[in-house]
Short mmCIF file of C-alpha atoms and ligand atoms in Angstrom, two decimals:
data_model
loop_
_atom_site.label_atom_id
_atom_site.label_comp_id
_atom_site.label_asym_id
_atom_site.label_seq_id
_atom_site.Cartn_x
_atom_site.Cartn_y
_atom_site.Cartn_z
CA MET A 595 85.22 114.55 105.80
CA LYS A 596 85.15 117.85 107.66
CA ARG A 597 88.17 116.83 109.64
CA LEU A 598 90.19 116.55 106.45
CA ILE A 599 89.98 120.28 105.87
CA GLY A 600 93.21 121.81 107.10
CA LEU A 601 94.27 118.33 108.21
CA LYS A 602 97.43 118.44 110.25
CA LYS A 603 99.30 115.24 109.60
CA THR A 604 100.30 113.12 112.56
CA ARG A 605 104.07 112.80 112.86
CA SER A 606 104.68 109.07 112.47
CA ALA A 607 107.40 106.44 112.58
CA VAL A 608 107.50 103.12 110.74
CA PHE A 609 109.45 100.22 112.25
CA ILE A 610 110.74 97.54 109.88
CA SER A 611 113.09 94.55 109.85
CA GLY A 612 112.98 93.29 106.27
CA THR A 613 111.75 93.88 102.74
CA GLY A 614 109.67 96.93 103.56
CA SER A 615 106.98 96.58 100.91
CA ASN A 616 104.42 97.79 103.45
CA LEU A 617 106.75 100.65 104.33
CA LYS A 618 106.91 101.67 100.68
CA ASN A 619 103.14 101.48 100.44
CA LEU A 620 102.72 103.58 103.59
CA ILE A 621 105.17 106.19 102.34
CA LYS A 622 103.24 106.51 99.09
CA PHE A 623 100.04 106.84 101.08
CA SER A 624 101.54 109.36 103.49
CA ILE A 625 102.42 111.80 100.73
CA LYS A 626 98.86 111.97 99.53
CA LYS A 627 96.91 115.05 100.48
CA ASN A 628 94.19 113.16 102.30
CA SER A 629 96.55 111.01 104.35
CA PRO A 630 96.52 111.72 108.09
CA ILE A 631 100.17 110.72 108.59
CA SER A 632 103.52 112.09 107.68
CA ILE A 633 106.39 109.64 108.08
CA LYS A 634 109.29 111.35 109.80
CA ILE A 635 111.50 108.40 110.64
CA ILE A 636 112.12 104.78 109.72
CA ILE A 637 113.46 102.57 112.49
CA SER A 638 115.02 99.18 111.94
CA ASN A 639 116.70 96.64 114.19
CA ASN A 640 118.38 95.20 111.11
CA ARG A 641 120.97 97.16 109.18
CA LYS A 642 120.53 94.80 106.24
CA ALA A 643 116.78 95.35 105.96
CA LYS A 644 116.05 95.84 102.27
CA GLY A 645 113.33 98.33 103.11
CA LEU A 646 115.94 100.79 104.35
CA LYS A 647 116.52 101.79 100.73
CA TYR A 648 113.23 103.69 100.84
CA SER A 649 114.83 106.08 103.30
CA ASP A 650 117.14 107.41 100.57
CA GLN A 651 114.55 107.07 97.85
CA TYR A 652 111.94 109.14 99.66
CA LYS A 653 114.31 111.28 101.75
CA ILE A 654 113.06 110.05 105.09
CA LYS A 655 115.51 109.76 108.00
CA LYS A 656 116.39 106.28 109.22
CA LYS A 657 117.88 104.92 112.40
CA ILE A 658 119.29 101.45 112.87
CA ILE A 659 119.03 100.25 116.43
CA ASN A 660 120.98 97.34 117.82
CA PHE A 661 118.67 95.19 119.92
CA LYS A 662 121.36 93.13 121.66
CA ASN A 663 120.30 94.94 124.79
CA GLN A 664 116.58 95.54 124.42
CA LYS A 665 116.36 98.05 127.26
CA HIS A 666 119.09 100.23 125.78
CA ALA A 667 117.57 99.86 122.34
CA GLU A 668 114.17 101.04 123.50
CA THR A 669 115.64 103.94 125.45
CA LYS A 670 117.41 105.03 122.28
CA ILE A 671 114.25 104.70 120.22
CA LEU A 672 112.24 106.64 122.77
CA LYS A 673 114.77 109.49 122.65
CA ILE A 674 114.56 109.60 118.87
CA LEU A 675 110.77 109.55 118.89
CA LEU A 676 110.58 112.36 121.43
CA LYS A 677 113.10 114.44 119.53
CA LYS A 678 111.16 113.97 116.32
CA LYS A 679 107.84 114.59 118.10
CA ILE A 680 106.44 111.28 116.90
CA ASN A 681 102.85 110.58 117.92
CA PHE A 682 102.07 107.44 115.97
CA ILE A 683 103.96 104.22 115.22
CA CYS A 684 103.26 101.72 112.46
CA LEU A 685 104.97 98.36 112.75
CA ALA A 686 105.48 96.89 109.31
CA GLY A 687 107.30 93.57 109.44
CA PHE A 688 109.15 94.57 112.62
CA MET A 689 110.51 91.33 114.07
CA LYS A 690 111.27 92.41 117.63
CA ILE A 691 108.79 92.19 120.46
CA LEU A 692 108.59 95.54 122.21
CA SER A 693 108.50 95.65 126.00
CA LYS A 694 105.34 96.26 128.02
CA ASN A 695 106.74 99.60 129.18
CA PHE A 696 107.37 100.79 125.67
CA ILE A 697 103.94 99.69 124.47
CA LYS A 698 102.18 101.30 127.43
CA ARG A 699 104.04 104.53 126.75
CA PHE A 700 102.41 104.64 123.29
CA LYS A 701 99.07 103.10 124.20
CA GLY A 702 96.59 103.49 121.35
CA LYS A 703 99.33 104.91 119.17
CA ILE A 704 101.10 101.78 117.93
CA ILE A 705 99.53 99.61 115.29
CA ASN A 706 100.70 96.51 113.47
CA ILE A 707 99.82 94.51 110.40
CA HIS A 708 99.70 90.74 110.75
CA PRO A 709 99.34 88.27 107.87
CA SER A 710 96.43 86.21 109.20
CA LEU A 711 92.85 86.59 110.29
CA LEU A 712 93.56 87.18 113.96
CA PRO A 713 92.92 85.77 116.50
CA LYS A 714 93.83 82.80 114.33
CA TYR A 715 97.51 82.16 113.60
CA LYS A 716 99.34 84.52 115.90
CA GLY A 717 103.13 84.54 115.72
CA LEU A 718 105.43 83.48 112.89
CA ASN A 719 105.13 81.38 109.70
CA THR A 720 101.42 82.04 109.38
CA HIS A 721 101.13 81.17 105.68
CA ALA A 722 102.84 77.81 106.12
CA LYS A 723 100.57 76.94 109.04
CA VAL A 724 97.46 78.03 107.15
CA ILE A 725 98.38 75.91 104.11
CA LYS A 726 99.29 72.94 106.29
CA ASN A 727 95.91 73.12 108.01
CA LYS A 728 94.13 73.27 104.64
CA GLU A 729 92.25 76.42 105.58
CA LYS A 730 89.78 77.74 103.02
CA PHE A 731 90.44 81.38 103.89
CA SER A 732 93.21 83.51 105.25
CA GLY A 733 93.86 87.23 105.22
CA CYS A 734 95.42 90.07 107.14
CA THR A 735 94.66 92.12 110.20
CA VAL A 736 95.61 95.60 111.32
CA HIS A 737 95.45 95.84 115.10
CA PHE A 738 96.55 97.98 118.00
CA VAL A 739 99.67 96.66 119.64
CA SER A 740 99.03 95.51 123.18
CA THR A 741 101.28 93.87 125.72
CA LYS A 742 100.23 90.41 124.48
CA LEU A 743 101.62 89.28 121.11
CA ASP A 744 99.23 89.83 118.17
CA SER A 745 96.32 90.27 120.57
CA GLY A 746 95.46 93.99 120.59
CA LYS A 747 92.11 95.38 119.46
CA ILE A 748 91.41 94.69 115.80
CA ILE A 749 91.05 97.77 113.61
CA MET A 750 90.47 96.15 110.23
CA GLN A 751 90.66 92.76 108.51
CA LYS A 752 90.52 91.53 104.96
CA LYS A 753 89.89 87.95 103.84
CA VAL A 754 91.41 86.07 100.91
CA LYS A 755 90.22 82.80 99.49
CA ILE A 756 92.75 79.98 99.35
CA SER A 757 92.70 77.63 96.39
CA ASN A 758 94.18 74.14 96.53
CA LYS A 759 96.86 75.36 94.12
CA ASP A 760 98.13 77.97 96.56
CA SER A 761 101.61 77.68 97.98
CA VAL A 762 103.14 79.63 100.87
CA PHE A 763 104.57 81.97 98.26
CA SER A 764 101.35 82.55 96.30
CA LEU A 765 99.33 82.97 99.49
CA LYS A 766 101.83 85.51 100.79
CA ARG A 767 101.45 87.49 97.57
CA LYS A 768 97.67 87.36 97.74
CA VAL A 769 97.62 88.44 101.38
CA GLN A 770 100.15 91.22 100.84
CA LYS A 771 98.01 92.74 98.10
CA LYS A 772 95.27 93.10 100.69
CA GLU A 773 97.75 94.41 103.25
CA TYR A 774 98.58 97.33 100.98
CA LYS A 775 94.86 98.17 100.86
CA ILE A 776 93.95 97.86 104.50
CA TYR A 777 96.98 99.38 106.24
CA PRO A 778 96.26 102.87 104.91
CA GLU A 779 92.51 102.41 105.45
CA ALA A 780 93.08 101.33 109.04
CA ILE A 781 95.29 104.35 109.67
CA LYS A 782 92.55 106.61 108.38
CA LYS A 783 90.06 104.84 110.62
CA VAL A 784 92.22 105.45 113.67
CA LEU A 785 93.30 109.01 112.96
CA ILE A 786 90.50 110.72 111.06
C1 LIG B 1307 103.94 91.47 106.11
O1 LIG B 1307 103.40 90.37 105.46
C2 LIG B 1307 103.25 91.75 107.42
O2 LIG B 1307 101.96 91.26 107.48
C3 LIG B 1307 104.11 91.03 108.42
O3 LIG B 1307 105.41 91.07 107.90
C4 LIG B 1307 105.39 91.22 106.51
C5 LIG B 1307 106.29 92.35 106.16
O4 LIG B 1307 106.50 92.45 104.78
N1 LIG B 1307 103.97 91.62 109.72
P1 LIG B 1307 107.21 93.74 104.19
O5 LIG B 1307 108.54 93.86 104.87
O6 LIG B 1307 106.31 94.91 104.46
O7 LIG B 1307 107.37 93.47 102.71
#
């Protein structure tokens, strides 16, 4: 609690590729007094990402980066992050795999949210796989990003119960509700 007094917010970036509901949730969190982050830039590899609308809505700068050449893309991103003095990165539905060099450069400072109870169901289409395997539980995980996909140290997890009526769609909704809770909590855990 003490550390919240005179808290200097960590200059952060959020990387997205799609809808951006976690981005929106993180922005709302970041403007609270007791949040340890201030979001200074939104980065997307996809100019059509719906979540980019939150840039205008909340007056946060955005950059769209073409990933055709990953090395160039990451060099560009790095420049932007240095210029903006970014010290913390939240991946929120970012669909590109960052290089080892990039990840090492921000070791301990990049986190991600994944829609499963890691280490189970790494990678894509988690909800479909979970339903297909008739799992009783699923959930979400916030973890540090390491050089291996969805394998970095776990910061926080939340479980949801699956009923036999659940579809991929309903499970996604259930899990996302939990995501909006734990992403901010995990950020506090890391930074405060
Ligand atoms: C989330 O479910 C997250 O777990 C995964 O991608 C999804 C992004 O959703 N990494 P949104 O773009 O935040 O709505």
